[in-house]
GROMACS .gro file of C-alpha atoms in nm:
model
  459
    1UNK     CA    1  -5.223  -0.611   2.000
    2UNK     CA    2  -5.335  -0.307   1.796
    3UNK     CA    3  -4.978  -0.173   1.785
    4UNK     CA    4  -4.843  -0.501   1.651
    5UNK     CA    5  -5.117  -0.513   1.388
    6UNK     CA    6  -5.029  -0.160   1.272
    7UNK     CA    7  -4.658  -0.240   1.255
    8UNK     CA    8  -4.733  -0.557   1.060
    9UNK     CA    9  -4.957  -0.364   0.820
   10UNK     CA   10  -4.688  -0.099   0.763
   11UNK     CA   11  -4.417  -0.356   0.694
   12UNK     CA   12  -4.641  -0.544   0.451
   13UNK     CA   13  -4.715  -0.218   0.265
   14UNK     CA   14  -4.342  -0.135   0.246
   15UNK     CA   15  -4.270  -0.484   0.113
   16UNK     CA   16  -4.538  -0.449  -0.155
   17UNK     CA   17  -4.404  -0.102  -0.249
   18UNK     CA   18  -4.047  -0.238  -0.272
   19UNK     CA   19  -4.155  -0.525  -0.500
   20UNK     CA   20  -4.358  -0.290  -0.721
   21UNK     CA   21  -4.075  -0.036  -0.752
   22UNK     CA   22  -3.818  -0.304  -0.831
   23UNK     CA   23  -4.035  -0.435  -1.114
   24UNK     CA   24  -4.127  -0.093  -1.257
   25UNK     CA   25  -3.767   0.037  -1.258
   26UNK     CA   26  -3.658  -0.247  -1.488
   27UNK     CA   27  -3.833  -0.058  -1.771
   28UNK     CA   28  -3.625   0.259  -1.710
   29UNK     CA   29  -3.258   0.357  -1.669
   30UNK     CA   30  -3.322   0.420  -1.301
   31UNK     CA   31  -3.250   0.161  -1.035
   32UNK     CA   32  -3.262   0.156  -0.656
   33UNK     CA   33  -2.950   0.249  -0.461
   34UNK     CA   34  -2.770  -0.041  -0.296
   35UNK     CA   35  -2.857   0.064   0.058
   36UNK     CA   36  -3.224   0.100  -0.044
   37UNK     CA   37  -3.214  -0.251  -0.190
   38UNK     CA   38  -3.065  -0.392   0.130
   39UNK     CA   39  -3.327  -0.222   0.348
   40UNK     CA   40  -3.605  -0.340   0.119
   41UNK     CA   41  -3.482  -0.699   0.122
   42UNK     CA   42  -3.449  -0.700   0.501
   43UNK     CA   43  -3.803  -0.572   0.544
   44UNK     CA   44  -3.938  -0.808   0.277
   45UNK     CA   45  -3.776  -1.135   0.383
   46UNK     CA   46  -3.697  -1.082   0.753
   47UNK     CA   47  -3.917  -0.825   0.926
   48UNK     CA   48  -4.245  -0.888   0.743
   49UNK     CA   49  -4.237  -1.269   0.801
   50UNK     CA   50  -4.146  -1.206   1.166
   51UNK     CA   51  -4.447  -0.978   1.218
   52UNK     CA   52  -4.675  -1.230   1.046
   53UNK     CA   53  -4.547  -1.512   1.268
   54UNK     CA   54  -4.612  -1.299   1.577
   55UNK     CA   55  -4.966  -1.219   1.459
   56UNK     CA   56  -5.042  -1.586   1.390
   57UNK     CA   57  -4.912  -1.692   1.733
   58UNK     CA   58  -5.115  -1.423   1.908
   59UNK     CA   59  -5.432  -1.529   1.728
   60UNK     CA   60  -5.354  -1.894   1.806
   61UNK     CA   61  -5.319  -1.831   2.178
   62UNK     CA   62  -5.636  -1.619   2.191
   63UNK     CA   63  -5.839  -1.910   2.059
   64UNK     CA   64  -5.943  -2.101   2.374
   65UNK     CA   65  -6.087  -2.398   2.184
   66UNK     CA   66  -5.745  -2.513   2.059
   67UNK     CA   67  -5.571  -2.751   2.298
   68UNK     CA   68  -5.266  -2.615   2.484
   69UNK     CA   69  -5.032  -2.887   2.356
   70UNK     CA   70  -5.126  -2.803   1.998
   71UNK     CA   71  -5.056  -2.437   2.069
   72UNK     CA   72  -4.710  -2.517   2.206
   73UNK     CA   73  -4.625  -2.744   1.912
   74UNK     CA   74  -4.741  -2.482   1.661
   75UNK     CA   75  -4.549  -2.205   1.842
   76UNK     CA   76  -4.225  -2.405   1.855
   77UNK     CA   77  -4.258  -2.505   1.489
   78UNK     CA   78  -4.328  -2.144   1.384
   79UNK     CA   79  -4.035  -2.002   1.582
   80UNK     CA   80  -3.779  -2.260   1.469
   81UNK     CA   81  -3.908  -2.244   1.110
   82UNK     CA   82  -3.868  -1.867   1.106
   83UNK     CA   83  -3.518  -1.882   1.263
   84UNK     CA   84  -3.406  -2.142   1.009
   85UNK     CA   85  -3.537  -1.945   0.710
   86UNK     CA   86  -3.416  -1.610   0.848
   87UNK     CA   87  -3.063  -1.742   0.895
   88UNK     CA   88  -3.027  -1.852   0.534
   89UNK     CA   89  -3.202  -1.545   0.397
   90UNK     CA   90  -2.969  -1.324   0.603
   91UNK     CA   91  -2.665  -1.503   0.456
   92UNK     CA   92  -2.810  -1.456   0.107
   93UNK     CA   93  -2.853  -1.081   0.167
   94UNK     CA   94  -2.511  -1.051   0.329
   95UNK     CA   95  -2.313  -1.224   0.055
   96UNK     CA   96  -2.536  -1.141  -0.239
   97UNK     CA   97  -2.549  -0.765  -0.188
   98UNK     CA   98  -2.371  -0.560  -0.450
   99UNK     CA   99  -2.124  -0.332  -0.278
  100UNK     CA  100  -2.172   0.032  -0.368
  101UNK     CA  101  -1.877   0.268  -0.328
  102UNK     CA  102  -1.897   0.646  -0.345
  103UNK     CA  103  -1.611   0.782  -0.559
  104UNK     CA  104  -1.732   1.144  -0.556
  105UNK     CA  105  -2.057   1.309  -0.455
  106UNK     CA  106  -2.191   1.250  -0.806
  107UNK     CA  107  -2.025   0.922  -0.902
  108UNK     CA  108  -2.086   0.572  -0.764
  109UNK     CA  109  -1.939   0.234  -0.853
  110UNK     CA  110  -2.101  -0.105  -0.797
  111UNK     CA  111  -1.953  -0.451  -0.842
  112UNK     CA  112  -2.228  -0.648  -1.020
  113UNK     CA  113  -2.031  -0.970  -1.055
  114UNK     CA  114  -2.264  -1.182  -0.842
  115UNK     CA  115  -2.152  -1.468  -0.616
  116UNK     CA  116  -1.885  -1.641  -0.826
  117UNK     CA  117  -1.844  -1.432  -1.142
  118UNK     CA  118  -1.550  -1.209  -1.231
  119UNK     CA  119  -1.560  -0.850  -1.114
  120UNK     CA  120  -1.796  -0.636  -1.321
  121UNK     CA  121  -1.780  -0.272  -1.215
  122UNK     CA  122  -2.064  -0.045  -1.329
  123UNK     CA  123  -2.066   0.331  -1.270
  124UNK     CA  124  -2.373   0.532  -1.169
  125UNK     CA  125  -2.490   0.876  -1.070
  126UNK     CA  126  -2.717   0.923  -0.767
  127UNK     CA  127  -3.066   1.052  -0.847
  128UNK     CA  128  -3.311   1.187  -0.589
  129UNK     CA  129  -3.122   1.018  -0.303
  130UNK     CA  130  -3.297   0.679  -0.339
  131UNK     CA  131  -3.218   0.602  -0.704
  132UNK     CA  132  -2.922   0.585  -0.943
  133UNK     CA  133  -2.871   0.591  -1.316
  134UNK     CA  134  -2.576   0.472  -1.533
  135UNK     CA  135  -2.308   0.738  -1.573
  136UNK     CA  136  -1.948   0.809  -1.671
  137UNK     CA  137  -1.672   1.010  -1.513
  138UNK     CA  138  -1.658   1.378  -1.609
  139UNK     CA  139  -1.409   1.659  -1.555
  140UNK     CA  140  -1.627   1.784  -1.270
  141UNK     CA  141  -1.576   1.449  -1.095
  142UNK     CA  142  -1.203   1.464  -1.161
  143UNK     CA  143  -1.177   1.815  -1.018
  144UNK     CA  144  -1.375   1.720  -0.709
  145UNK     CA  145  -1.154   1.415  -0.651
  146UNK     CA  146  -0.828   1.610  -0.688
  147UNK     CA  147  -0.937   1.904  -0.475
  148UNK     CA  148  -1.055   1.677  -0.196
  149UNK     CA  149  -0.738   1.465  -0.205
  150UNK     CA  150  -0.481   1.745  -0.226
  151UNK     CA  151  -0.682   2.024  -0.059
  152UNK     CA  152  -0.605   2.276  -0.332
  153UNK     CA  153  -0.767   2.418  -0.645
  154UNK     CA  154  -0.744   2.254  -0.987
  155UNK     CA  155  -0.883   2.385  -1.318
  156UNK     CA  156  -0.967   2.254  -1.663
  157UNK     CA  157  -0.741   2.403  -1.933
  158UNK     CA  158  -0.874   2.627  -2.209
  159UNK     CA  159  -0.916   2.342  -2.456
  160UNK     CA  160  -1.127   2.153  -2.199
  161UNK     CA  161  -0.946   1.825  -2.250
  162UNK     CA  162  -0.705   1.826  -1.954
  163UNK     CA  163  -0.677   1.930  -1.589
  164UNK     CA  164  -0.392   2.132  -1.444
  165UNK     CA  165  -0.269   2.299  -1.129
  166UNK     CA  166  -0.318   2.678  -1.171
  167UNK     CA  167   0.037   2.731  -1.039
  168UNK     CA  168   0.174   2.501  -1.312
  169UNK     CA  169  -0.055   2.547  -1.613
  170UNK     CA  170   0.186   2.367  -1.851
  171UNK     CA  171   0.165   2.044  -1.650
  172UNK     CA  172  -0.132   1.818  -1.730
  173UNK     CA  173  -0.281   1.602  -1.455
  174UNK     CA  174  -0.455   1.277  -1.543
  175UNK     CA  175  -0.721   1.104  -1.331
  176UNK     CA  176  -0.784   0.737  -1.399
  177UNK     CA  177  -1.098   0.540  -1.326
  178UNK     CA  178  -0.983   0.186  -1.255
  179UNK     CA  179  -1.210  -0.081  -1.116
  180UNK     CA  180  -1.347   0.065  -0.793
  181UNK     CA  181  -1.119   0.358  -0.731
  182UNK     CA  182  -0.987   0.683  -0.874
  183UNK     CA  183  -0.613   0.736  -0.907
  184UNK     CA  184  -0.405   1.018  -1.051
  185UNK     CA  185  -0.052   1.108  -1.157
  186UNK     CA  186  -0.030   1.447  -0.984
  187UNK     CA  187   0.247   1.345  -0.741
  188UNK     CA  188   0.448   1.183  -1.021
  189UNK     CA  189   0.411   1.485  -1.249
  190UNK     CA  190   0.502   1.731  -0.972
  191UNK     CA  191   0.801   1.522  -0.868
  192UNK     CA  192   0.927   1.492  -1.224
  193UNK     CA  193   0.874   1.866  -1.275
  194UNK     CA  194   1.085   1.960  -0.972
  195UNK     CA  195   1.353   1.696  -1.029
  196UNK     CA  196   1.410   1.809  -1.389
  197UNK     CA  197   1.421   2.169  -1.275
  198UNK     CA  198   1.670   2.080  -1.002
  199UNK     CA  199   1.877   1.876  -1.247
  200UNK     CA  200   1.926   2.189  -1.461
  201UNK     CA  201   1.970   2.445  -1.185
  202UNK     CA  202   2.208   2.229  -0.980
  203UNK     CA  203   2.419   2.152  -1.287
  204UNK     CA  204   2.399   1.772  -1.248
  205UNK     CA  205   2.617   1.610  -1.514
  206UNK     CA  206   2.503   1.253  -1.558
  207UNK     CA  207   2.277   1.069  -1.796
  208UNK     CA  208   1.915   1.012  -1.708
  209UNK     CA  209   1.603   0.888  -1.883
  210UNK     CA  210   1.230   0.890  -1.819
  211UNK     CA  211   1.116   0.554  -1.687
  212UNK     CA  212   0.764   0.431  -1.754
  213UNK     CA  213   0.661   0.124  -1.556
  214UNK     CA  214   0.372   0.037  -1.783
  215UNK     CA  215   0.131   0.301  -1.653
  216UNK     CA  216   0.012   0.561  -1.903
  217UNK     CA  217   0.109   0.925  -1.830
  218UNK     CA  218   0.318   0.827  -1.529
  219UNK     CA  219   0.692   0.880  -1.585
  220UNK     CA  220   0.975   0.878  -1.333
  221UNK     CA  221   1.327   1.015  -1.347
  222UNK     CA  222   1.595   0.743  -1.356
  223UNK     CA  223   1.964   0.835  -1.313
  224UNK     CA  224   2.238   0.621  -1.460
  225UNK     CA  225   2.510   0.499  -1.222
  226UNK     CA  226   2.851   0.435  -1.377
  227UNK     CA  227   2.975   0.144  -1.166
  228UNK     CA  228   3.072   0.108  -0.803
  229UNK     CA  229   3.307   0.407  -0.803
  230UNK     CA  230   3.014   0.631  -0.895
  231UNK     CA  231   2.792   0.529  -0.601
  232UNK     CA  232   2.893   0.807  -0.360
  233UNK     CA  233   2.862   1.069  -0.636
  234UNK     CA  234   2.516   0.958  -0.749
  235UNK     CA  235   2.404   0.944  -0.383
  236UNK     CA  236   2.510   1.308  -0.345
  237UNK     CA  237   2.333   1.403  -0.669
  238UNK     CA  238   2.010   1.232  -0.557
  239UNK     CA  239   2.028   1.394  -0.214
  240UNK     CA  240   2.073   1.742  -0.365
  241UNK     CA  241   1.786   1.691  -0.608
  242UNK     CA  242   1.555   1.568  -0.332
  243UNK     CA  243   1.645   1.863  -0.110
  244UNK     CA  244   1.582   2.098  -0.401
  245UNK     CA  245   1.244   1.935  -0.473
  246UNK     CA  246   1.129   1.950  -0.110
  247UNK     CA  247   1.242   2.311  -0.065
  248UNK     CA  248   1.087   2.431  -0.391
  249UNK     CA  249   0.762   2.250  -0.328
  250UNK     CA  250   0.733   2.407   0.018
  251UNK     CA  251   0.801   2.749  -0.134
  252UNK     CA  252   0.554   2.711  -0.422
  253UNK     CA  253   0.265   2.563  -0.221
  254UNK     CA  254   0.096   2.658   0.103
  255UNK     CA  255   0.138   2.305   0.239
  256UNK     CA  256   0.380   2.048   0.101
  257UNK     CA  257   0.224   1.756  -0.085
  258UNK     CA  258   0.515   1.546   0.038
  259UNK     CA  259   0.391   1.565   0.395
  260UNK     CA  260   0.130   1.305   0.303
  261UNK     CA  261   0.255   1.157  -0.024
  262UNK     CA  262   0.570   0.986  -0.147
  263UNK     CA  263   0.798   1.115  -0.418
  264UNK     CA  264   1.046   0.881  -0.586
  265UNK     CA  265   1.358   0.889  -0.800
  266UNK     CA  266   1.503   0.576  -0.963
  267UNK     CA  267   1.859   0.477  -1.042
  268UNK     CA  268   2.002   0.215  -1.276
  269UNK     CA  269   2.336   0.045  -1.344
  270UNK     CA  270   2.206  -0.095  -1.672
  271UNK     CA  271   2.178   0.042  -2.024
  272UNK     CA  272   1.819  -0.058  -2.101
  273UNK     CA  273   1.583   0.238  -2.064
  274UNK     CA  274   1.297   0.010  -1.961
  275UNK     CA  275   1.497  -0.128  -1.671
  276UNK     CA  276   1.594   0.007  -1.330
  277UNK     CA  277   1.795  -0.116  -1.034
  278UNK     CA  278   1.644   0.062  -0.734
  279UNK     CA  279   1.439   0.353  -0.609
  280UNK     CA  280   1.475   0.620  -0.341
  281UNK     CA  281   1.151   0.736  -0.174
  282UNK     CA  282   1.114   1.068   0.001
  283UNK     CA  283   0.834   1.243   0.186
  284UNK     CA  284   0.533   1.067   0.337
  285UNK     CA  285   0.412   1.113   0.693
  286UNK     CA  286   0.521   0.763   0.805
  287UNK     CA  287   0.868   0.744   0.649
  288UNK     CA  288   1.054   0.963   0.897
  289UNK     CA  289   1.398   1.098   0.801
  290UNK     CA  290   1.550   1.029   0.459
  291UNK     CA  291   1.735   0.698   0.445
  292UNK     CA  292   2.110   0.671   0.385
  293UNK     CA  293   2.102   0.700   0.005
  294UNK     CA  294   2.458   0.581  -0.047
  295UNK     CA  295   2.384   0.268   0.156
  296UNK     CA  296   2.072   0.193  -0.050
  297UNK     CA  297   2.257   0.234  -0.381
  298UNK     CA  298   2.548   0.027  -0.250
  299UNK     CA  299   2.316  -0.256  -0.144
  300UNK     CA  300   2.146  -0.248  -0.484
  301UNK     CA  301   2.486  -0.264  -0.656
  302UNK     CA  302   2.592  -0.568  -0.456
  303UNK     CA  303   2.262  -0.741  -0.531
  304UNK     CA  304   2.287  -0.655  -0.901
  305UNK     CA  305   2.655  -0.744  -0.954
  306UNK     CA  306   2.728  -1.010  -0.693
  307UNK     CA  307   3.042  -1.193  -0.798
  308UNK     CA  308   3.141  -0.948  -1.073
  309UNK     CA  309   3.439  -0.724  -1.123
  310UNK     CA  310   3.448  -0.347  -1.176
  311UNK     CA  311   3.385  -0.389  -1.549
  312UNK     CA  312   3.069  -0.587  -1.479
  313UNK     CA  313   3.219  -0.921  -1.581
  314UNK     CA  314   3.192  -1.242  -1.375
  315UNK     CA  315   3.511  -1.313  -1.179
  316UNK     CA  316   3.571  -1.637  -1.370
  317UNK     CA  317   3.580  -1.444  -1.697
  318UNK     CA  318   3.812  -1.189  -1.537
  319UNK     CA  319   4.054  -1.473  -1.455
  320UNK     CA  320   4.035  -1.592  -1.814
  321UNK     CA  321   4.112  -1.243  -1.945
  322UNK     CA  322   4.410  -1.228  -1.711
  323UNK     CA  323   4.536  -1.560  -1.850
  324UNK     CA  324   4.494  -1.439  -2.207
  325UNK     CA  325   4.682  -1.111  -2.160
  326UNK     CA  326   4.981  -1.259  -1.971
  327UNK     CA  327   5.017  -1.576  -2.173
  328UNK     CA  328   5.015  -1.796  -1.863
  329UNK     CA  329   4.761  -1.946  -1.627
  330UNK     CA  330   4.619  -1.778  -1.318
  331UNK     CA  331   4.801  -1.873  -0.997
  332UNK     CA  332   4.729  -1.807  -0.633
  333UNK     CA  333   5.032  -1.578  -0.590
  334UNK     CA  334   4.928  -1.361  -0.885
  335UNK     CA  335   4.758  -1.039  -0.787
  336UNK     CA  336   4.548  -0.898  -1.072
  337UNK     CA  337   4.433  -0.538  -1.050
  338UNK     CA  338   4.075  -0.618  -0.949
  339UNK     CA  339   4.194  -0.823  -0.649
  340UNK     CA  340   4.408  -0.535  -0.524
  341UNK     CA  341   4.101  -0.313  -0.481
  342UNK     CA  342   3.958  -0.271  -0.135
  343UNK     CA  343   3.684  -0.525  -0.060
  344UNK     CA  344   3.330  -0.403  -0.085
  345UNK     CA  345   3.154  -0.329   0.244
  346UNK     CA  346   2.926  -0.598   0.381
  347UNK     CA  347   2.579  -0.527   0.239
  348UNK     CA  348   2.432  -0.652   0.568
  349UNK     CA  349   2.606  -0.364   0.746
  350UNK     CA  350   2.461  -0.125   0.489
  351UNK     CA  351   2.113  -0.270   0.544
  352UNK     CA  352   2.154  -0.244   0.923
  353UNK     CA  353   2.251   0.124   0.883
  354UNK     CA  354   1.933   0.182   0.682
  355UNK     CA  355   1.723   0.035   0.967
  356UNK     CA  356   1.911   0.245   1.221
  357UNK     CA  357   1.870   0.570   1.025
  358UNK     CA  358   1.502   0.512   0.948
  359UNK     CA  359   1.380   0.385   1.288
  360UNK     CA  360   1.630   0.361   1.572
  361UNK     CA  361   1.838   0.678   1.548
  362UNK     CA  362   1.548   0.904   1.648
  363UNK     CA  363   1.492   0.690   1.958
  364UNK     CA  364   1.836   0.775   2.093
  365UNK     CA  365   2.024   0.450   2.038
  366UNK     CA  366   2.397   0.447   1.973
  367UNK     CA  367   2.551   0.254   1.681
  368UNK     CA  368   2.848   0.017   1.680
  369UNK     CA  369   2.906  -0.261   1.426
  370UNK     CA  370   3.007  -0.591   1.588
  371UNK     CA  371   3.053  -0.956   1.497
  372UNK     CA  372   3.025  -1.249   1.734
  373UNK     CA  373   3.266  -1.544   1.751
  374UNK     CA  374   3.083  -1.717   1.465
  375UNK     CA  375   3.114  -1.413   1.240
  376UNK     CA  376   2.746  -1.316   1.267
  377UNK     CA  377   2.668  -0.946   1.238
  378UNK     CA  378   2.496  -0.745   1.509
  379UNK     CA  379   2.476  -0.376   1.596
  380UNK     CA  380   2.541  -0.273   1.956
  381UNK     CA  381   2.279  -0.005   2.024
  382UNK     CA  382   2.392   0.075   2.376
  383UNK     CA  383   2.172   0.097   2.684
  384UNK     CA  384   1.865   0.295   2.793
  385UNK     CA  385   1.684   0.341   3.120
  386UNK     CA  386   1.318   0.240   3.132
  387UNK     CA  387   1.032   0.395   3.326
  388UNK     CA  388   1.086   0.144   3.608
  389UNK     CA  389   1.446   0.274   3.653
  390UNK     CA  390   1.597  -0.043   3.509
  391UNK     CA  391   1.879  -0.031   3.257
  392UNK     CA  392   1.827  -0.238   2.945
  393UNK     CA  393   2.079  -0.321   2.673
  394UNK     CA  394   1.979  -0.335   2.306
  395UNK     CA  395   2.128  -0.489   1.995
  396UNK     CA  396   2.011  -0.523   1.636
  397UNK     CA  397   2.092  -0.868   1.498
  398UNK     CA  398   2.101  -0.966   1.132
  399UNK     CA  399   1.867  -1.264   1.081
  400UNK     CA  400   1.853  -1.372   0.714
  401UNK     CA  401   1.716  -1.282   0.368
  402UNK     CA  402   1.337  -1.285   0.339
  403UNK     CA  403   1.151  -1.575   0.181
  404UNK     CA  404   1.102  -1.389  -0.148
  405UNK     CA  405   1.464  -1.265  -0.153
  406UNK     CA  406   1.359  -0.900  -0.172
  407UNK     CA  407   1.449  -0.801   0.184
  408UNK     CA  408   1.705  -0.842   0.460
  409UNK     CA  409   1.557  -0.920   0.803
  410UNK     CA  410   1.677  -0.792   1.140
  411UNK     CA  411   1.575  -0.856   1.501
  412UNK     CA  412   1.589  -0.600   1.784
  413UNK     CA  413   1.674  -0.764   2.117
  414UNK     CA  414   1.653  -0.621   2.469
  415UNK     CA  415   1.820  -0.760   2.779
  416UNK     CA  416   1.870  -0.660   3.139
  417UNK     CA  417   2.188  -0.863   3.167
  418UNK     CA  418   2.361  -1.108   2.937
  419UNK     CA  419   2.245  -1.242   2.601
  420UNK     CA  420   2.080  -1.538   2.771
  421UNK     CA  421   1.814  -1.302   2.906
  422UNK     CA  422   1.730  -1.137   2.574
  423UNK     CA  423   1.371  -1.081   2.461
  424UNK     CA  424   1.254  -0.971   2.118
  425UNK     CA  425   1.146  -0.607   2.099
  426UNK     CA  426   1.060  -0.605   1.728
  427UNK     CA  427   1.165  -0.728   1.385
  428UNK     CA  428   1.239  -0.525   1.073
  429UNK     CA  429   1.256  -0.582   0.698
  430UNK     CA  430   1.467  -0.373   0.459
  431UNK     CA  431   1.360  -0.384   0.094
  432UNK     CA  432   1.690  -0.403  -0.094
  433UNK     CA  433   1.598  -0.209  -0.408
  434UNK     CA  434   1.435   0.085  -0.233
  435UNK     CA  435   1.572   0.104   0.121
  436UNK     CA  436   1.218   0.091   0.254
  437UNK     CA  437   1.204  -0.021   0.618
  438UNK     CA  438   0.895  -0.197   0.753
  439UNK     CA  439   0.833  -0.261   1.123
  440UNK     CA  440   0.679  -0.605   1.165
  441UNK     CA  441   0.533  -0.569   1.516
  442UNK     CA  442   0.656  -0.923   1.589
  443UNK     CA  443   0.768  -0.991   1.945
  444UNK     CA  444   0.801  -1.367   1.906
  445UNK     CA  445   0.910  -1.598   1.624
  446UNK     CA  446   0.559  -1.740   1.604
  447UNK     CA  447   0.396  -1.398   1.545
  448UNK     CA  448   0.282  -1.333   1.187
  449UNK     CA  449   0.356  -0.960   1.171
  450UNK     CA  450   0.169  -0.681   0.995
  451UNK     CA  451   0.007  -0.714   0.652
  452UNK     CA  452   0.265  -0.476   0.501
  453UNK     CA  453   0.549  -0.684   0.646
  454UNK     CA  454   0.408  -1.009   0.508
  455UNK     CA  455   0.347  -0.859   0.163
  456UNK     CA  456   0.697  -0.709   0.145
  457UNK     CA  457   0.879  -1.024   0.258
  458UNK     CA  458   0.652  -1.294   0.113
  459UNK     CA  459   0.625  -1.462   0.453
   0.00000   0.00000   0.00000
């Protein structure tokens, strides 16, 4: 009994202290940290009432003059009343708490939007562990963020208005404070630096421009592709520049930034410098070997110029030009120059090759392009022995375009005998403009797949 009284007294004192502090701090710039607020609210509205209910019930049962039935009724009412109130108060604390996120050791962000309001992010600095005060990001915060993320030293330049890598003092690094996170352009600046250097040293002779996708201080290199006949050449140029970038970065730094992060180089068939056709990613711990660049560019070309001739004109207009230059109408037996060219490869085959190179090749599968009697594409991947000494046969089957039209979808089947015994091993999506391959984790048509798969395909 004495122990419970002491605990109740302590919790009441803490509740009073929490109320007093909350009121006094409204007259200063200081405020309680989010976790302190949560603890205070729990003690105030959950623990303190619980201890008081227990004390009342104990005193009630010690009083022998009160009838037993009255005691039971009072006890049941007190318990159910507390449970009812505690449940709703807990929901209020749970959904009404302002989430506090630590950006750096000396910078916090809190969303003070309330229950239904728009996001309202306010930035603070921790003070004396329990408190916080409004603050803004400083160069010290930026340096701490960069050094923690990239595990290397960064410095502020002599003018004090920019941050740079000591190994590349001419290159300025920007750190952005957006909503509830810090982002930077270090990878983009390093990639552009190396790609431009490689462009000059490798003697690449093609037009390029700096592409800005609407983000300040974040430019990308975009190479121009001069039609279908230039695809293999631009693929070779991109491959050489990526190899140069990876090799130079490994030589200049103790550990390559591309082991964890993605570099990118864009390409375009258009003339508008604010436009691009596709992108090639390289690096990143989860991407595996570099994709077949020529296949990615070829797929992008077919998506961009479906139904057009070499000059970029629709086929109907090409027929009309043929009629104009010969003085007679187009006939079936006529064979204009653009019809005599070899047909373009099936973009589905190109997409299947991208999946194979990115995922299946390293698992030891073979590769043979096949079509069934209905003309549907599939890739014969050969056979493999399993741990139970059974031989299974595998094939990668083209399914369809994704719901949002951005990807081509494939299904990996496994069978111990004929096609009637096939089971789904996995499903894959190939993003057409980038060659990015995402493993869905789906082993049945009813499975929903990973978040990344659903976001990429719109399904």
